[in-house]
Short mmCIF file of C-alpha atoms and ligand atoms in Angstrom, two decimals:
data_model
loop_
_atom_site.label_atom_id
_atom_site.label_comp_id
_atom_site.label_asym_id
_atom_site.label_seq_id
_atom_site.Cartn_x
_atom_site.Cartn_y
_atom_site.Cartn_z
CA MET A 182 63.48 4.37 -71.75
CA GLN A 183 64.68 1.50 -69.54
CA THR A 184 65.36 2.59 -65.92
CA SER A 185 65.07 -0.67 -63.97
CA ARG A 186 68.72 -0.84 -62.91
CA SER A 187 68.60 2.76 -61.58
CA ALA A 188 65.36 1.96 -59.74
CA GLU A 189 66.92 -1.13 -58.20
CA LEU A 190 70.00 0.76 -57.08
CA PHE A 191 67.91 3.60 -55.68
CA GLU A 192 65.99 1.12 -53.57
CA ARG A 193 69.20 -0.43 -52.25
CA ALA A 194 70.72 3.01 -51.73
CA ARG A 195 67.79 4.07 -49.56
CA GLN A 196 68.59 1.22 -47.19
CA VAL A 197 72.15 2.35 -46.55
CA ILE A 198 72.18 6.08 -47.40
CA PRO A 199 69.59 8.58 -46.07
CA GLY A 200 67.14 9.19 -48.90
CA GLY A 201 69.42 7.16 -51.15
CA VAL A 202 71.67 10.11 -52.06
CA ASN A 203 74.61 12.04 -50.67
CA SER A 204 73.24 15.48 -51.59
CA PRO A 205 69.46 16.08 -51.49
CA VAL A 206 68.72 17.49 -54.96
CA ARG A 207 70.01 14.28 -56.57
CA ALA A 208 66.98 12.38 -55.26
CA PHE A 209 64.58 13.92 -57.87
CA GLN A 210 62.21 14.83 -55.02
CA ALA A 211 61.12 18.05 -56.76
CA VAL A 212 60.38 16.36 -60.08
CA GLY A 213 59.45 12.84 -59.04
CA GLY A 214 60.51 9.66 -60.83
CA THR A 215 63.63 7.56 -60.61
CA PRO A 216 66.95 9.33 -60.12
CA ARG A 217 69.39 8.08 -62.74
CA PHE A 218 72.45 6.30 -61.39
CA ILE A 219 75.36 7.37 -63.53
CA ALA A 220 77.89 4.83 -64.74
CA ARG A 221 80.22 7.16 -66.64
CA ALA A 222 80.46 10.44 -68.48
CA ALA A 223 82.37 11.82 -71.44
CA GLY A 224 82.39 15.37 -72.81
CA PRO A 225 78.79 16.67 -72.75
CA HIS A 226 77.23 13.25 -72.08
CA LEU A 227 76.18 11.18 -69.08
CA PHE A 228 75.60 7.42 -69.38
CA ASP A 229 73.41 5.76 -66.79
CA VAL A 230 73.53 2.19 -65.47
CA ASP A 231 70.71 1.15 -67.84
CA GLY A 232 72.77 2.22 -70.83
CA ASN A 233 70.87 5.46 -71.58
CA ARG A 234 72.80 8.48 -72.83
CA TYR A 235 71.92 12.04 -71.86
CA VAL A 236 73.15 15.49 -72.85
CA ASP A 237 74.20 16.83 -69.45
CA LEU A 238 73.04 20.33 -68.50
CA VAL A 239 74.11 19.97 -64.87
CA CYS A 240 77.85 19.44 -65.37
CA SER A 241 78.20 18.29 -61.75
CA TRP A 242 76.49 21.58 -60.75
CA GLY A 243 79.18 23.65 -62.41
CA PRO A 244 82.66 22.15 -62.09
CA MET A 245 82.84 20.42 -65.48
CA LEU A 246 83.53 23.59 -67.49
CA LEU A 247 85.68 21.63 -69.97
CA GLY A 248 83.26 18.70 -70.21
CA HIS A 249 83.49 15.31 -68.51
CA ALA A 250 86.64 13.21 -68.47
CA HIS A 251 88.75 15.80 -70.24
CA PRO A 252 91.81 13.87 -71.48
CA GLU A 253 94.39 16.43 -70.35
CA VAL A 254 92.85 16.78 -66.88
CA LEU A 255 92.72 12.99 -66.53
CA ALA A 256 96.31 12.59 -67.67
CA ALA A 257 97.55 15.24 -65.23
CA VAL A 258 95.60 13.77 -62.31
CA THR A 259 96.73 10.20 -63.05
CA LYS A 260 100.34 11.26 -63.33
CA VAL A 261 100.39 13.25 -60.10
CA ALA A 262 98.49 10.56 -58.15
CA ALA A 263 101.25 8.07 -58.93
CA ASP A 264 103.59 10.26 -56.87
CA GLY A 265 101.38 10.17 -53.77
CA THR A 266 97.94 11.62 -53.08
CA SER A 267 98.31 13.58 -49.84
CA PHE A 268 101.30 14.58 -47.72
CA GLY A 269 100.05 16.89 -44.99
CA ALA A 270 102.95 19.13 -45.96
CA PRO A 271 103.21 22.00 -48.47
CA THR A 272 103.66 21.43 -52.22
CA GLU A 273 104.62 23.57 -55.21
CA LEU A 274 101.26 22.75 -56.82
CA GLU A 275 99.39 24.70 -54.14
CA VAL A 276 101.53 27.75 -54.85
CA GLN A 277 100.71 27.42 -58.55
CA LEU A 278 96.96 27.08 -58.01
CA ALA A 279 96.89 30.00 -55.57
CA ALA A 280 98.86 32.11 -58.07
CA GLU A 281 96.45 31.19 -60.88
CA ILE A 282 93.48 32.33 -58.76
CA VAL A 283 95.25 35.52 -57.69
CA ASP A 284 95.98 36.22 -61.36
CA ARG A 285 92.28 35.96 -62.29
CA ALA A 286 90.41 37.39 -59.29
CA PRO A 287 90.79 40.60 -57.26
CA VAL A 288 92.49 38.85 -54.33
CA GLU A 289 96.12 38.89 -53.18
CA GLN A 290 96.08 35.69 -51.15
CA VAL A 291 93.93 32.58 -50.95
CA ARG A 292 93.59 29.70 -48.53
CA LEU A 293 92.72 26.38 -50.19
CA VAL A 294 89.99 24.22 -48.64
CA ASN A 295 87.94 21.18 -49.73
CA SER A 296 84.41 22.41 -50.41
CA GLY A 297 82.43 25.57 -50.99
CA THR A 298 80.76 25.06 -47.64
CA GLU A 299 84.13 25.05 -45.93
CA ALA A 300 85.13 28.22 -47.80
CA THR A 301 82.05 30.21 -46.72
CA MET A 302 82.21 28.86 -43.16
CA SER A 303 85.84 29.92 -42.88
CA VAL A 304 85.42 33.30 -44.53
CA LEU A 305 82.67 34.21 -42.05
CA ARG A 306 84.93 33.31 -39.16
CA LEU A 307 87.63 35.51 -40.66
CA ALA A 308 85.22 38.43 -41.19
CA ARG A 309 83.97 38.17 -37.64
CA GLY A 310 87.48 37.76 -36.26
CA VAL A 311 88.81 40.78 -38.12
CA THR A 312 85.92 43.13 -37.35
CA GLY A 313 85.21 41.90 -33.85
CA ARG A 314 81.50 41.93 -34.76
CA ASP A 315 78.97 39.09 -34.67
CA LYS A 316 76.18 39.81 -37.13
CA ILE A 317 76.13 38.85 -40.80
CA LEU A 318 73.75 39.92 -43.53
CA LYS A 319 72.69 37.48 -46.24
CA PHE A 320 69.97 37.36 -48.90
CA ALA A 321 66.90 35.16 -49.13
CA GLY A 322 67.41 32.46 -51.75
CA CYS A 323 71.20 32.72 -51.72
CA TYR A 324 72.83 29.38 -50.92
CA HIS A 325 76.31 29.37 -49.44
CA GLY A 326 76.65 25.68 -48.63
CA HIS A 327 75.21 24.07 -45.51
CA VAL A 328 76.90 26.32 -42.95
CA ASP A 329 74.59 26.55 -39.91
CA SER A 330 74.45 30.33 -39.68
CA LEU A 331 73.79 30.63 -43.43
CA LEU A 332 71.11 27.96 -43.57
CA VAL A 333 68.35 30.53 -43.34
CA ALA A 334 66.16 31.15 -46.41
CA ALA A 335 68.77 29.25 -48.37
CA GLY A 336 67.61 28.62 -51.95
CA SER A 337 67.77 25.54 -54.23
CA GLY A 338 68.06 22.30 -52.22
CA ALA A 339 66.34 23.92 -49.26
CA ALA A 340 63.87 25.77 -51.51
CA THR A 341 63.09 22.58 -53.34
CA LEU A 342 62.36 20.79 -50.09
CA ALA A 343 60.65 23.85 -48.57
CA ILE A 344 62.76 23.57 -45.42
CA PRO A 345 62.91 26.93 -43.64
CA GLY A 346 66.42 26.69 -42.35
CA SER A 347 66.80 23.22 -40.88
CA PRO A 348 66.15 21.37 -37.64
CA GLY A 349 69.43 21.11 -35.80
CA VAL A 350 70.38 24.71 -36.52
CA THR A 351 70.03 26.51 -33.19
CA VAL A 352 68.37 29.86 -32.62
CA ALA A 353 71.64 31.05 -31.08
CA THR A 354 73.43 30.26 -34.36
CA THR A 355 71.02 32.09 -36.61
CA GLU A 356 70.04 35.03 -34.42
CA ASP A 357 73.11 36.89 -35.68
CA THR A 358 72.03 36.33 -39.29
CA ILE A 359 70.02 39.13 -40.91
CA VAL A 360 68.16 38.15 -44.08
CA CYS A 361 67.10 40.66 -46.77
CA GLU A 362 65.40 40.12 -50.13
CA TYR A 363 67.92 40.16 -52.98
CA ASN A 364 68.14 43.41 -54.96
CA ASP A 365 66.27 45.26 -52.17
CA ARG A 366 68.45 48.30 -51.42
CA ASP A 367 66.01 49.80 -48.92
CA ALA A 368 66.05 46.63 -46.82
CA VAL A 369 69.86 46.65 -46.71
CA THR A 370 69.94 50.34 -45.82
CA ALA A 371 67.39 49.75 -43.05
CA ALA A 372 69.35 46.77 -41.67
CA PHE A 373 72.49 48.89 -41.44
CA ALA A 374 70.57 51.79 -39.90
CA GLU A 375 69.45 49.47 -37.13
CA HIS A 376 72.45 47.16 -36.66
CA GLY A 377 75.27 49.00 -38.49
CA ASP A 378 77.93 48.81 -35.81
CA SER A 379 77.41 45.11 -35.08
CA ILE A 380 77.39 43.79 -38.67
CA ALA A 381 80.67 42.05 -39.55
CA CYS A 382 79.88 41.47 -43.21
CA ILE A 383 77.46 41.21 -46.06
CA ILE A 384 77.73 37.85 -47.84
CA THR A 385 76.04 37.37 -51.19
CA GLU A 386 76.26 35.11 -54.21
CA ALA A 387 78.10 37.22 -56.78
CA ALA A 388 75.17 36.62 -59.12
CA PRO A 389 72.69 34.32 -57.39
CA GLY A 390 72.27 30.97 -59.15
CA ASN A 391 70.74 28.89 -56.39
CA MET A 392 67.17 30.24 -56.64
CA GLY A 393 67.38 30.27 -60.40
CA VAL A 394 69.66 32.90 -61.90
CA ILE A 395 69.01 36.43 -60.63
CA PRO A 396 71.59 38.96 -61.77
CA PRO A 397 72.50 41.92 -59.54
CA ALA A 398 70.17 44.72 -60.72
CA VAL A 399 71.43 48.08 -61.91
CA GLY A 400 69.70 50.89 -60.01
CA PRO A 401 68.24 54.10 -61.47
CA ASP A 402 71.56 55.83 -60.73
CA GLY A 403 73.41 53.20 -62.76
CA GLU A 404 74.92 51.53 -59.70
CA ASN A 405 75.09 47.73 -59.79
CA PHE A 406 73.65 45.97 -56.70
CA ASN A 407 77.07 44.50 -55.85
CA ALA A 408 78.61 47.98 -55.99
CA PHE A 409 75.84 49.24 -53.70
CA LEU A 410 76.53 46.41 -51.23
CA ALA A 411 80.27 47.05 -51.23
CA ARG A 412 79.73 50.78 -50.65
CA THR A 413 77.15 50.25 -47.91
CA ALA A 414 79.23 47.67 -46.04
CA ARG A 415 82.36 49.82 -46.11
CA ALA A 416 80.48 52.94 -44.97
CA HIS A 417 79.70 51.03 -41.77
CA GLY A 418 83.05 49.34 -41.22
CA ALA A 419 81.73 45.99 -42.41
CA LEU A 420 83.25 43.72 -45.07
CA PHE A 421 81.70 42.83 -48.42
CA ILE A 422 82.01 39.11 -49.22
CA SER A 423 81.26 37.85 -52.70
CA ASP A 424 80.55 34.10 -52.89
CA GLU A 425 81.80 33.08 -56.33
CA VAL A 426 81.69 29.33 -55.68
CA MET A 427 79.23 28.95 -58.58
CA THR A 428 80.12 31.92 -60.82
CA GLY A 429 83.89 31.91 -60.26
CA PHE A 430 85.90 30.96 -63.37
CA ARG A 431 82.59 30.01 -65.04
CA VAL A 432 80.73 33.16 -66.13
CA SER A 433 84.05 34.64 -67.25
CA ARG A 434 87.76 34.07 -66.77
CA SER A 435 87.41 36.16 -63.60
CA GLY A 436 83.88 35.08 -62.68
CA GLN A 437 81.19 37.65 -61.92
CA PHE A 438 83.94 40.16 -61.06
CA GLY A 439 84.93 39.90 -64.72
CA LEU A 440 81.40 40.99 -65.68
CA ASP A 441 80.59 43.77 -63.21
CA GLY A 442 84.04 44.80 -61.96
CA VAL A 443 82.99 45.15 -58.32
CA ALA A 444 85.98 44.17 -56.14
CA PRO A 445 84.87 42.62 -52.84
CA ASP A 446 86.85 42.56 -49.58
CA LEU A 447 86.73 38.78 -49.40
CA MET A 448 85.73 36.10 -51.92
CA THR A 449 84.97 32.41 -51.98
CA PHE A 450 85.60 29.97 -54.83
CA GLY A 451 84.83 26.32 -55.52
CA LYS A 452 83.23 24.18 -58.24
CA VAL A 453 85.24 25.00 -61.45
CA MET A 454 88.51 25.54 -59.53
CA GLY A 455 88.42 21.89 -58.38
CA GLY A 456 88.01 20.52 -61.90
CA GLY A 457 85.66 17.82 -60.58
CA PHE A 458 87.60 17.14 -57.39
CA PRO A 459 87.01 18.54 -53.88
CA ALA A 460 88.83 21.87 -53.90
CA ALA A 461 87.67 25.34 -52.95
CA ALA A 462 89.22 28.53 -51.64
CA PHE A 463 88.65 31.86 -49.98
CA GLY A 464 90.73 34.96 -50.43
CA GLY A 465 91.15 38.69 -50.15
CA SER A 466 93.83 41.30 -49.56
CA ALA A 467 97.10 40.16 -47.97
CA GLU A 468 96.26 42.43 -45.05
CA LEU A 469 92.92 40.72 -44.33
CA MET A 470 94.16 37.20 -45.06
CA SER A 471 97.17 37.66 -42.75
CA ASN A 472 94.72 37.39 -39.86
CA LEU A 473 94.49 33.64 -40.57
CA ALA A 474 96.57 31.11 -38.66
CA PRO A 475 99.51 30.64 -38.70
CA ALA A 476 100.10 34.26 -39.79
CA GLY A 477 97.34 35.53 -37.50
CA ALA A 478 94.96 34.51 -34.75
CA VAL A 479 91.86 33.32 -36.66
CA TYR A 480 92.10 29.52 -36.75
CA GLN A 481 91.47 27.50 -39.90
CA ALA A 482 92.96 24.19 -41.06
CA GLY A 483 92.38 21.05 -43.17
CA THR A 484 94.01 17.61 -43.40
CA LEU A 485 93.41 17.22 -47.15
CA SER A 486 93.45 20.94 -48.07
CA GLY A 487 95.56 21.54 -51.17
CA ASN A 488 96.16 17.84 -51.77
CA PRO A 489 98.05 17.26 -55.02
CA VAL A 490 95.25 15.41 -56.84
CA ALA A 491 92.49 17.99 -56.40
CA THR A 492 94.98 20.82 -56.84
CA THR A 493 96.22 19.38 -60.14
CA ALA A 494 92.68 18.85 -61.44
CA GLY A 495 91.83 22.47 -60.63
CA LEU A 496 95.06 23.92 -61.95
CA THR A 497 94.86 21.97 -65.21
CA THR A 498 91.22 22.96 -65.66
CA LEU A 499 91.94 26.65 -65.09
CA ARG A 500 94.93 26.60 -67.43
CA LEU A 501 92.77 25.06 -70.16
CA ALA A 502 89.93 27.54 -69.51
CA THR A 503 91.06 30.02 -72.12
CA ASP A 504 89.20 33.00 -73.56
CA ASP A 505 88.16 30.71 -76.40
CA VAL A 506 86.48 28.31 -73.95
CA TYR A 507 84.47 31.15 -72.39
CA ALA A 508 83.53 32.53 -75.81
CA ARG A 509 82.23 29.12 -76.90
CA ILE A 510 80.18 28.59 -73.72
CA ASP A 511 78.78 32.13 -73.92
CA ALA A 512 77.67 31.51 -77.52
CA ALA A 513 76.13 28.13 -76.65
CA SER A 514 74.26 29.69 -73.74
CA GLN A 515 72.94 32.49 -75.93
CA ARG A 516 71.71 30.05 -78.58
CA LEU A 517 70.06 27.80 -76.04
CA ARG A 518 68.32 30.69 -74.23
CA GLY A 519 66.89 31.85 -77.54
CA GLU A 520 65.70 28.37 -78.49
CA VAL A 521 64.08 27.71 -75.10
CA ALA A 522 62.22 31.03 -75.33
CA LEU A 523 61.10 30.19 -78.86
CA ALA A 524 59.75 26.76 -77.89
CA LEU A 525 57.97 28.02 -74.76
CA ASN A 526 56.43 30.95 -76.65
CA GLU A 527 55.30 28.62 -79.41
CA ALA A 528 53.53 26.42 -76.83
CA GLY A 529 52.11 29.44 -74.99
CA VAL A 530 53.99 28.80 -71.74
CA PRO A 531 54.67 32.00 -69.77
CA HIS A 532 58.25 32.19 -68.56
CA VAL A 533 61.20 34.41 -67.71
CA ILE A 534 64.73 33.48 -68.77
CA GLN A 535 67.52 35.23 -66.85
CA ASN A 536 71.27 35.03 -67.13
CA SER A 537 74.48 36.37 -65.81
CA GLY A 538 76.98 35.72 -68.56
CA ASN A 539 76.61 32.10 -69.69
CA LEU A 540 74.85 31.03 -66.46
CA PHE A 541 71.10 31.00 -66.98
CA SER A 542 67.82 29.55 -65.83
CA VAL A 543 64.18 29.39 -66.86
CA PHE A 544 61.42 30.51 -64.48
CA PHE A 545 57.94 29.12 -65.20
CA THR A 546 56.21 32.27 -63.97
CA ASP A 547 52.70 33.61 -64.44
CA ALA A 548 52.11 35.63 -67.60
CA GLY A 549 52.96 39.33 -67.36
CA ILE A 550 55.89 38.98 -64.95
CA PRO A 551 58.71 40.85 -66.70
CA ALA A 552 61.58 39.75 -64.45
CA VAL A 553 62.43 37.80 -61.32
CA PRO A 554 64.40 40.13 -59.06
CA ASP A 555 64.24 38.15 -55.82
CA TYR A 556 63.39 34.92 -54.02
CA ALA A 557 59.81 35.96 -53.20
CA THR A 558 59.11 36.21 -56.94
CA ALA A 559 61.10 33.07 -57.81
CA LYS A 560 59.01 31.04 -55.38
CA GLN A 561 55.82 31.95 -57.24
CA GLN A 562 56.74 29.92 -60.32
CA HIS A 563 54.73 26.88 -61.44
CA VAL A 564 56.88 23.95 -60.41
CA ASP A 565 54.33 21.53 -61.91
CA ARG A 566 55.07 22.98 -65.37
CA PHE A 567 58.80 22.61 -64.78
CA ARG A 568 58.26 19.01 -63.68
CA ALA A 569 56.47 18.12 -66.92
CA PHE A 570 59.10 19.98 -68.97
CA PHE A 571 61.93 18.23 -67.11
CA HIS A 572 60.57 14.72 -67.67
CA ALA A 573 59.83 15.32 -71.34
CA MET A 574 63.43 16.47 -71.81
CA LEU A 575 64.79 13.52 -69.81
CA ASP A 576 62.73 11.07 -71.92
CA GLN A 577 64.40 12.59 -74.98
CA GLY A 578 67.89 12.21 -73.53
CA VAL A 579 68.47 15.67 -72.05
CA TYR A 580 69.41 15.82 -68.37
CA LEU A 581 68.29 19.15 -66.87
CA PRO A 582 68.84 20.11 -63.24
CA PRO A 583 66.05 18.27 -61.38
CA SER A 584 64.63 21.42 -59.75
CA ALA A 585 62.98 24.59 -61.02
CA PHE A 586 65.29 26.60 -58.74
CA GLU A 587 68.59 25.67 -60.35
CA ALA A 588 70.83 27.13 -63.02
CA TRP A 589 71.55 25.24 -66.24
CA PHE A 590 75.25 24.55 -66.84
CA LEU A 591 77.05 24.18 -70.15
CA SER A 592 80.57 23.07 -70.99
CA ALA A 593 83.04 23.72 -73.78
CA THR A 594 82.06 20.33 -75.25
CA HIS A 595 78.43 21.35 -75.85
CA ASP A 596 79.01 21.89 -79.56
CA ASP A 597 76.50 22.60 -82.34
CA ALA A 598 75.46 18.96 -82.76
CA VAL A 599 74.84 18.59 -79.02
CA LEU A 600 72.90 21.85 -78.88
CA THR A 601 70.81 20.73 -81.85
CA HIS A 602 69.88 17.55 -79.94
CA ILE A 603 68.62 19.76 -77.08
CA VAL A 604 66.80 22.13 -79.44
CA GLU A 605 64.98 19.24 -81.12
CA ALA A 606 63.72 18.03 -77.74
CA LEU A 607 62.32 21.42 -76.73
CA PRO A 608 58.95 21.58 -78.57
CA ARG A 609 57.63 18.36 -77.00
CA ALA A 610 58.81 19.47 -73.55
CA ALA A 611 57.22 22.89 -74.00
CA ARG A 612 53.90 21.26 -74.98
CA ALA A 613 54.14 19.01 -71.91
CA ALA A 614 54.65 22.12 -69.73
CA ALA A 615 51.65 23.78 -71.37
CA ALA A 616 49.49 20.75 -70.62
CA ALA A 617 50.57 20.49 -66.96
C1 LIG B 1072 77.69 25.08 -54.45
C2 LIG B 1072 77.77 26.34 -53.67
C3 LIG B 1072 78.31 26.39 -52.38
C4 LIG B 1072 78.68 25.15 -51.61
O1 LIG B 1072 79.72 24.45 -52.19
P1 LIG B 1072 79.91 22.88 -51.81
O2 LIG B 1072 81.20 22.53 -52.48
O3 LIG B 1072 78.71 22.17 -52.33
O4 LIG B 1072 80.00 22.82 -50.33
C5 LIG B 1072 78.49 27.62 -51.78
N1 LIG B 1072 78.11 28.75 -52.40
C6 LIG B 1072 77.57 28.74 -53.64
C7 LIG B 1072 77.20 30.03 -54.29
C8 LIG B 1072 77.37 27.54 -54.31
O5 LIG B 1072 76.79 27.53 -55.52
#
């Protein structure tokens, strides 16, 4: 496989962009080798600048639910852009996108923003403003964007680079952040016993996908971990925030809420709802959201928030994301999970495959580990085996997320023929993992 043009561009990029990329995981640091510079994409495929074609299992880290360059999304975006791309004044499109989100998720109002990071940053300010409390509780391995106070034990990009938090994040910023292991009810109970009346909120990924996929566990009493968190927060006058930036409008029409039915106090959205453009949102009850400026005192704003181009891309994507789309992606995910397990078993590679709906990942664990319930366990996987697996897949034209700590993403365009291409590449990759 020819990669000289990508290599050349990467070298030039490193002169003018830190590390050569605008988001760390793109640099292939965890897997080594030359990051592919992408020239274009269509449906389930990426095409790099050397003319190689790949089946894409990253889908821009989630947004491309309908596949790349969907003709109807492109047509809608092109048409609306011709009428102006940003006004700094309200539009009907924003009302329509907000209404579409309110129709799907258990929220009454949303505020549109430009990135998932902005959504979680703003929702924390709102939770603190409303409760008058400072502390927040988050989970190790959950990533909520690069918000300072949340950049503690923060999964994927940070996990990949083994950065504990980050230089530049002050002690003062993070000392109000309490970190528990995911799925650890005793730790949450203990944190509330100690700090209960100063905790503003619990924030969690609805089903974590940024340390690999770790679904909320169901306890011995049948209570889902999200339900436990909601109950515990409310018992102490704190708010339960579900970050659905990754899962929202992806794992079901209504995201993780559509799977486990736990209604949070506040939610964040991003990725799919932008349809490949910068758009995100946070929302909750009208009562809570009315604390935001200009209705209330908690300040939040954005020059490009709700701009017609991103709003149209998101709205068109959501309107095309029908039950049939979710059914197809669910089926594709199920087939692929089965085939990956088959290939790894055949090659004798120990592993755990976990999913929440169609979102799934593969952990290259030691033998005898039945499940990965938390970040401490996720971190024990053999990244060298993943690295070998990743490159063998890439050589065969399958573009996996370039880190062992990431979810695999499918789109409605990953049809049987495309899945078969992936399946045929698996045995060689599994043997490469076994040999690593
Ligand atoms: C991607 C992600 C974010 C951050 O979104 P950006 O648009 O990259 O800022 C926040 N939370 C979760 C759960 C995410 O997966």
